[in-house]
Amino acid sequence: MLLIRVDANVAIATGHVMRCLALAQAWQDAGGRAVFAMADSTSAVDWQLRTAGIETIRIDAISGSAADATCTADLARKCNPDWIVADGYHFSSDYQRTLKRTGLRLLFLDDNGHAQHYSADLVLNQNLHASESLYRNCESYTRLLLGPSYAMLRREFRGWSEWHRVVPVVGRKVLVTFGGSDPDNVTLRVLDALQQVRIEGLEVTVVVGGSNPHLASLEQAAAKLAHPVRLVGNATNMPDLMAWADLAIAGAGATCWEMCLLGLPALLIDLAPNQLQIAQRLDTSGVGLHIGTSRDFSPQTIASKLEAVLGSVDHRERMSQLGRQLVDGMGAFRVISSLRSDGPRQPNSRIM
C-alpha cells in the first residue's frame, strides 16, 4: 500500500494532488492499493479521488505542523504501508524526520529543494532544473529521481504517447488552462487579451477547474468576446482538449508535462514563485514561451506573442517536437519501478 500525504485548496491548487494521483493509479495498475491522507481538500478533488477508487483519510491538524507529522506517522504505523509519500512545500525537514522514525520508507516529492535537509529514502524532482546540487544536505541512503523522465501523468494520458500531432500552417485553436483553482482569476485577464488577437477563425476553449471560484465572471467575459469561446468546467477529457488545440496559454505547473506529451506548444505564465524556474527552463529549452508572472504579464504581450506563434508553423513544430522528446508518459511507472526495486542502495545515487 502507498500512504500519500498531500493537500489541496484554492491557494495550494491541485497540481500536487494530480501528480500523486498519477502515482497512485500506476501503483493500482501494478496491483497495489493507495490511500490519501489529507488535511485540506476540495469537493472537486474528493470527487476525483473517489472516482479513481482511492480512499481518503482526514488529518485533523494544521497542514505541515508538528501535530500533522505526528498524526501522519501514527496513521502510517497503523496502516503499515509499503511506502509513505509526501508532497507539499509545507513539509519540512522535521516533518520528514518524524515520518522516518516510523521505520517505514519515505518518498518525498519536491520541486525546488525547499527543505534544509532530506531524510527521505527517495526524493523525486521531475523538473528540468532538477539537479543534485539542490540536495547536498541529505542522508547517505537518500536516492534522487531527477528530471522530466519521471514526470508522472494520470491514466488518461497513457494512450497518447504514439499519437501524431498535425501542425497547421496557421494555428487557430487556443486552449486556456490555469489548473484546478486559479485564485487570482488569471483566466479572466487572458480572455481580455484574446479580444485583441487579430486572427480570422480563432476558436478558444477555456478549462475552468472544479475549485475555481470565478465561473460567473468568466461566463460574462466569454459572452462578450468576439471570438467563439467554449467553457469546460472540471474537464475530464484533458488529453482530447490538448489534442484539439494548436496552442495553449497555461500555468507553468504540472500541466506542462501533459502538454509536452501531447506536443502542444504553450505560452506559459507562472502562477506562483515555485513555477518560475519551470517556465524559464522550458523557455530556454525551446519547449514553451514564458510571458511573465500572474501579476505582471501584459494583455498586449499575450496578444502579440499569440499572433506570432499561431502564424509560425516552424515555431510551433519545433516546440512540439522538443516537448515530446522531454516526456514519454512512462514517468509514473519508472517511479513505481524504483519503489519496488530490491537492489542494493548506493549512497546519494541519482537514478536516471
Coordinates of C-alpha atoms in Angstrom, one line a residue:
M1 CA 0.0 0.0 0.0
L2 CA 1.0 3.6 -0.6
L3 CA 0.0 6.1 2.1
I4 CA 0.1 9.5 0.3
R5 CA 0.2 12.7 2.4
V6 CA -0.8 15.7 0.2
D7 CA -3.2 18.7 0.4
A8 CA -5.3 20.8 -2.0
N9 CA -7.2 24.0 -1.6
V10 CA -7.9 27.2 -3.6
A11 CA -4.5 28.6 -2.6
I12 CA -2.4 25.4 -2.9
A13 CA -4.3 24.4 -6.1
T14 CA -4.4 20.8 -7.3
G15 CA -1.1 20.1 -9.1
H16 CA 0.4 18.2 -6.1
V17 CA -2.7 16.0 -5.9
M18 CA -2.7 15.4 -9.6
R19 CA 0.8 14.0 -9.7
C20 CA 0.2 12.0 -6.6
L21 CA -3.0 10.6 -8.3
A22 CA -0.9 9.6 -11.3
L23 CA 1.5 7.7 -9.0
A24 CA -1.5 6.1 -7.2
Q25 CA -3.0 5.0 -10.5
A26 CA 0.2 3.4 -11.6
W27 CA 0.5 1.7 -8.3
Q28 CA -3.1 0.4 -8.6
D29 CA -2.3 -0.8 -12.1
A30 CA 0.6 -2.8 -10.7
G31 CA -1.8 -4.5 -8.3
G32 CA -1.4 -2.2 -5.3
R33 CA -3.6 0.0 -3.1
A34 CA -3.2 3.7 -2.4
V35 CA -4.7 5.8 0.4
F36 CA -4.6 9.6 0.5
A37 CA -4.2 11.3 3.9
M38 CA -5.3 15.0 3.6
A39 CA -5.7 17.9 6.0
D40 CA -7.1 20.2 3.3
S41 CA -9.0 19.3 0.1
T42 CA -11.8 20.5 -2.1
S43 CA -15.0 18.9 -3.3
A44 CA -13.7 18.6 -6.8
V45 CA -10.5 16.8 -5.6
D46 CA -12.6 14.5 -3.3
W47 CA -14.8 13.5 -6.2
Q48 CA -11.8 12.8 -8.5
L49 CA -10.2 10.6 -5.9
R50 CA -13.4 8.7 -5.3
T51 CA -13.8 8.2 -9.0
A52 CA -10.4 6.7 -9.1
G53 CA -11.3 4.2 -6.3
I54 CA -8.9 5.9 -3.8
E55 CA -9.8 6.1 -0.1
T56 CA -9.2 9.4 1.7
I57 CA -8.4 9.8 5.4
R58 CA -8.6 13.2 7.0
I59 CA -5.7 14.6 9.1
D60 CA -7.1 16.7 11.9
A61 CA -4.2 19.1 12.3
I62 CA -2.8 22.3 10.7
S63 CA -1.0 21.3 7.4
G64 CA 2.7 20.9 7.9
S65 CA 2.6 21.3 11.6
A66 CA 4.3 19.1 14.2
A67 CA 0.9 17.7 15.1
D68 CA 0.3 16.9 11.4
A69 CA 3.5 15.0 11.2
T70 CA 2.7 13.1 14.4
C71 CA -0.9 12.2 13.1
T72 CA 0.5 11.1 9.8
A73 CA 3.2 9.0 11.5
D74 CA 0.6 7.4 13.8
L75 CA -1.6 6.6 10.8
A76 CA 1.4 5.0 9.0
R77 CA 2.1 2.8 12.0
K78 CA -1.5 1.6 11.9
C79 CA -1.6 1.1 8.1
N80 CA 1.9 -0.3 7.7
P81 CA 2.2 0.8 4.1
D82 CA 5.0 -0.2 1.7
W83 CA 5.8 3.5 1.3
I84 CA 4.8 6.8 2.7
V85 CA 4.6 9.5 0.1
A86 CA 4.7 13.2 1.0
D87 CA 4.2 16.1 -1.5
G88 CA 4.0 19.7 -0.4
Y89 CA 6.2 22.7 0.3
H90 CA 4.8 22.9 3.9
F91 CA 6.5 19.6 4.7
S92 CA 9.8 20.5 6.3
S93 CA 13.0 18.6 7.3
D94 CA 11.5 18.0 10.8
Y95 CA 8.3 16.6 9.1
Q96 CA 10.4 14.1 7.1
R97 CA 12.4 13.0 10.2
T98 CA 9.1 12.4 12.1
L99 CA 7.9 10.2 9.3
K100 CA 11.2 8.3 9.1
R101 CA 11.0 7.5 12.8
T102 CA 8.2 5.1 11.9
G103 CA 10.8 2.8 10.4
L104 CA 8.9 2.9 7.1
R105 CA 10.3 4.0 3.7
L106 CA 9.6 7.6 2.6
L107 CA 9.3 9.1 -0.9
F108 CA 9.4 12.9 -0.9
L109 CA 8.1 14.8 -3.9
D110 CA 9.9 18.1 -4.4
D111 CA 10.4 20.9 -6.8
N112 CA 12.9 23.4 -5.6
G113 CA 15.0 21.9 -2.8
H114 CA 13.0 23.9 -0.2
A115 CA 13.8 21.7 2.8
Q116 CA 17.0 22.3 4.7
H117 CA 17.7 18.6 5.0
Y118 CA 16.3 15.5 3.3
S119 CA 15.9 12.3 5.2
A120 CA 13.6 10.5 2.8
D121 CA 14.7 7.3 1.1
L122 CA 13.8 8.7 -2.3
V123 CA 13.5 12.3 -3.4
L124 CA 11.7 12.9 -6.7
N125 CA 12.0 16.1 -8.6
Q126 CA 10.5 15.9 -12.1
N127 CA 11.5 19.3 -13.3
L128 CA 14.1 20.4 -15.9
H129 CA 16.0 22.4 -13.4
A130 CA 16.3 19.4 -11.0
S131 CA 19.9 18.8 -10.0
E132 CA 22.0 17.0 -7.4
S133 CA 23.1 20.4 -6.1
L134 CA 19.6 21.0 -4.7
Y135 CA 20.0 18.0 -2.4
R136 CA 23.5 18.2 -0.9
N137 CA 22.0 18.1 2.6
C138 CA 20.6 14.6 2.7
E139 CA 21.2 11.2 4.3
S140 CA 23.7 8.8 2.9
Y141 CA 20.9 6.4 2.0
T142 CA 18.8 9.0 0.1
R143 CA 18.4 8.4 -3.6
L144 CA 17.4 11.0 -6.2
L145 CA 15.0 10.7 -9.1
L146 CA 15.6 13.7 -11.2
G147 CA 14.2 15.2 -14.4
P148 CA 11.2 15.0 -16.7
S149 CA 11.7 11.3 -17.5
Y150 CA 10.0 10.9 -14.1
A151 CA 7.1 13.3 -14.9
M152 CA 4.0 11.5 -13.6
L153 CA 0.9 11.7 -15.8
R154 CA -2.6 10.4 -15.0
R155 CA -4.0 7.3 -16.5
E156 CA -6.0 9.1 -19.2
F157 CA -2.8 10.3 -20.9
R158 CA -1.1 6.9 -21.3
G159 CA -2.6 6.0 -24.7
W160 CA -1.3 9.2 -26.3
S161 CA 2.5 8.5 -26.4
E162 CA 2.3 7.4 -30.0
W163 CA -0.2 10.0 -31.2
H164 CA 0.9 12.2 -34.1
R165 CA 0.2 15.9 -34.0
V166 CA -0.6 17.6 -37.3
V167 CA 0.7 21.2 -37.1
P168 CA -1.4 23.5 -39.4
V169 CA 0.2 26.4 -41.3
V170 CA -1.8 28.9 -39.3
G171 CA -3.0 27.9 -35.8
R172 CA -6.5 28.9 -34.8
K173 CA -7.4 26.7 -31.9
V174 CA -6.3 28.0 -28.4
L175 CA -6.7 26.2 -25.1
V176 CA -6.6 28.3 -21.9
T177 CA -6.0 26.4 -18.7
F178 CA -4.7 27.5 -15.3
G179 CA -5.2 24.5 -13.1
G180 CA -7.9 23.5 -10.7
S181 CA -8.5 26.8 -8.8
D182 CA -6.9 29.9 -10.4
P183 CA -7.4 32.1 -7.2
D184 CA -6.2 35.3 -8.9
N185 CA -8.5 34.8 -11.9
V186 CA -5.7 34.9 -14.4
T187 CA -8.1 33.3 -16.9
L188 CA -10.2 36.5 -17.0
R189 CA -7.2 38.6 -17.9
V190 CA -6.3 36.2 -20.6
L191 CA -9.8 36.4 -22.1
D192 CA -9.3 40.2 -22.2
A193 CA -6.1 39.7 -24.1
L194 CA -7.8 37.4 -26.6
Q195 CA -10.1 40.2 -27.5
Q196 CA -7.1 41.9 -29.1
V197 CA -6.0 39.0 -31.2
R198 CA -6.5 39.6 -35.0
I199 CA -6.6 36.1 -36.4
E200 CA -9.6 35.1 -38.5
G201 CA -11.4 32.0 -37.4
L202 CA -9.9 31.9 -33.9
E203 CA -11.5 29.4 -31.6
V204 CA -11.0 29.3 -27.8
T205 CA -11.6 26.6 -25.2
V206 CA -11.2 27.6 -21.6
V207 CA -10.9 25.0 -18.9
V208 CA -12.4 26.1 -15.6
G209 CA -11.1 23.9 -12.8
G210 CA -13.5 22.3 -10.3
S211 CA -12.2 24.5 -7.5
N212 CA -12.3 27.8 -9.5
P213 CA -14.5 30.3 -7.7
H214 CA -14.7 32.7 -10.7
L215 CA -17.1 30.8 -13.1
A216 CA -19.7 33.6 -13.2
S217 CA -17.2 36.3 -14.2
L218 CA -15.7 34.0 -16.9
E219 CA -19.1 33.3 -18.3
Q220 CA -19.8 37.0 -18.6
A221 CA -16.5 37.7 -20.3
A222 CA -16.8 34.8 -22.7
A223 CA -20.2 36.0 -23.8
K224 CA -18.7 39.4 -24.8
L225 CA -15.6 38.0 -26.7
A226 CA -15.6 38.5 -30.4
H227 CA -14.2 35.0 -30.9
P228 CA -16.2 31.9 -30.1
V229 CA -15.4 30.7 -26.6
R230 CA -16.2 27.3 -25.1
L231 CA -16.0 27.0 -21.3
V232 CA -15.3 23.5 -20.0
G233 CA -15.9 23.0 -16.3
N234 CA -13.8 20.5 -14.3
A235 CA -12.7 18.8 -17.6
T236 CA -12.3 15.0 -17.5
N237 CA -11.0 14.8 -21.1
M238 CA -7.8 16.9 -21.0
P239 CA -5.9 14.8 -23.5
D240 CA -8.7 15.3 -26.1
L241 CA -8.7 19.1 -25.4
M242 CA -4.9 19.3 -25.8
A243 CA -5.0 17.2 -29.0
W244 CA -7.7 19.6 -30.3
A245 CA -5.7 22.7 -29.6
D246 CA -2.9 24.3 -31.8
L247 CA -1.5 26.4 -28.9
A248 CA -2.1 26.7 -25.2
I249 CA -2.0 29.6 -22.7
A250 CA -1.3 27.8 -19.4
G251 CA 0.2 28.0 -16.0
A252 CA 3.7 26.6 -15.6
G253 CA 2.8 23.7 -13.3
A254 CA 2.2 20.0 -13.7
T255 CA 0.1 20.7 -16.8
C256 CA 3.4 21.5 -18.7
W257 CA 4.3 17.8 -18.7
E258 CA 0.9 16.8 -20.1
M259 CA 1.3 19.4 -22.8
C260 CA 4.8 18.1 -23.6
L261 CA 3.5 14.5 -24.1
L262 CA 0.8 15.8 -26.5
G263 CA 3.3 18.1 -28.3
L264 CA 1.2 21.1 -27.5
P265 CA 3.1 24.4 -27.8
A266 CA 2.3 26.8 -25.0
L267 CA 2.6 30.4 -23.7
L268 CA 3.4 30.0 -20.0
I269 CA 2.5 32.2 -17.1
D270 CA 4.0 31.3 -13.7
L271 CA 1.2 31.5 -11.2
A272 CA 3.3 31.1 -8.1
P273 CA 7.0 31.5 -7.2
N274 CA 7.6 27.8 -7.4
Q275 CA 6.6 27.8 -11.1
L276 CA 9.2 30.5 -12.2
Q277 CA 12.1 28.1 -12.8
I278 CA 9.9 25.6 -14.6
A279 CA 8.7 28.4 -17.0
Q280 CA 12.2 29.8 -17.5
R281 CA 13.8 26.4 -18.3
L282 CA 11.0 25.4 -20.7
D283 CA 11.5 28.7 -22.4
T284 CA 15.3 28.4 -22.7
S285 CA 14.9 24.8 -23.9
G286 CA 12.5 25.9 -26.7
V287 CA 9.6 23.9 -25.4
G288 CA 7.4 26.8 -24.2
L289 CA 7.3 30.6 -24.3
H290 CA 7.5 32.3 -20.9
I291 CA 5.5 35.6 -20.9
G292 CA 5.6 36.6 -17.3
T293 CA 4.1 36.1 -13.9
S294 CA 0.5 36.1 -13.0
R295 CA 0.8 39.6 -11.5
D296 CA 2.8 41.4 -14.2
F297 CA 2.0 39.9 -17.6
S298 CA 0.6 42.3 -20.2
P299 CA -2.5 41.5 -22.2
Q300 CA -0.8 43.2 -25.1
T301 CA 2.2 40.9 -24.8
I302 CA -0.1 37.9 -24.8
A303 CA -1.9 39.1 -27.9
S304 CA 1.2 39.8 -29.8
K305 CA 3.0 36.6 -28.8
L306 CA -0.1 34.6 -29.6
E307 CA -0.4 36.1 -33.1
A308 CA 3.3 35.5 -33.8
V309 CA 3.3 31.8 -32.7
L310 CA 0.0 31.0 -34.3
G311 CA 1.3 32.4 -37.5
S312 CA 4.6 30.5 -37.5
V313 CA 4.3 26.8 -38.3
D314 CA 8.0 26.3 -37.9
H315 CA 8.0 27.7 -34.4
R316 CA 5.1 25.5 -33.3
E317 CA 6.6 22.4 -35.0
R318 CA 9.9 22.9 -33.2
M319 CA 8.2 23.5 -29.8
S320 CA 6.0 20.4 -30.3
Q321 CA 8.9 18.1 -31.2
L322 CA 11.1 19.3 -28.3
G323 CA 8.2 18.8 -25.8
R324 CA 7.7 15.2 -26.9
Q325 CA 11.4 14.5 -26.6
L326 CA 11.1 15.5 -22.9
V327 CA 8.1 13.4 -21.8
D328 CA 7.1 10.0 -22.9
G329 CA 4.3 9.3 -20.4
M330 CA 6.1 6.5 -18.6
G331 CA 7.4 8.6 -15.7
A332 CA 5.0 7.1 -13.1
F333 CA 6.0 3.6 -14.0
R334 CA 9.7 4.5 -13.6
V335 CA 8.9 5.8 -10.1
I336 CA 7.0 2.6 -9.3
S337 CA 10.0 0.6 -10.5
S338 CA 12.2 2.5 -8.2
L339 CA 9.8 1.9 -5.3
R340 CA 9.7 -1.8 -5.9
S341 CA 13.4 -2.2 -6.6
D342 CA 15.1 -4.7 -4.4
G343 CA 18.6 -3.9 -5.5
P344 CA 21.3 -2.6 -3.1
R345 CA 21.3 1.1 -2.5
Q346 CA 24.2 3.3 -3.3
P347 CA 24.8 6.4 -1.1
N348 CA 23.3 9.6 -2.7
S349 CA 22.8 7.9 -6.0
R350 CA 21.0 9.5 -8.9
I351 CA 18.6 7.3 -10.8
M352 CA 18.3 8.1 -14.5

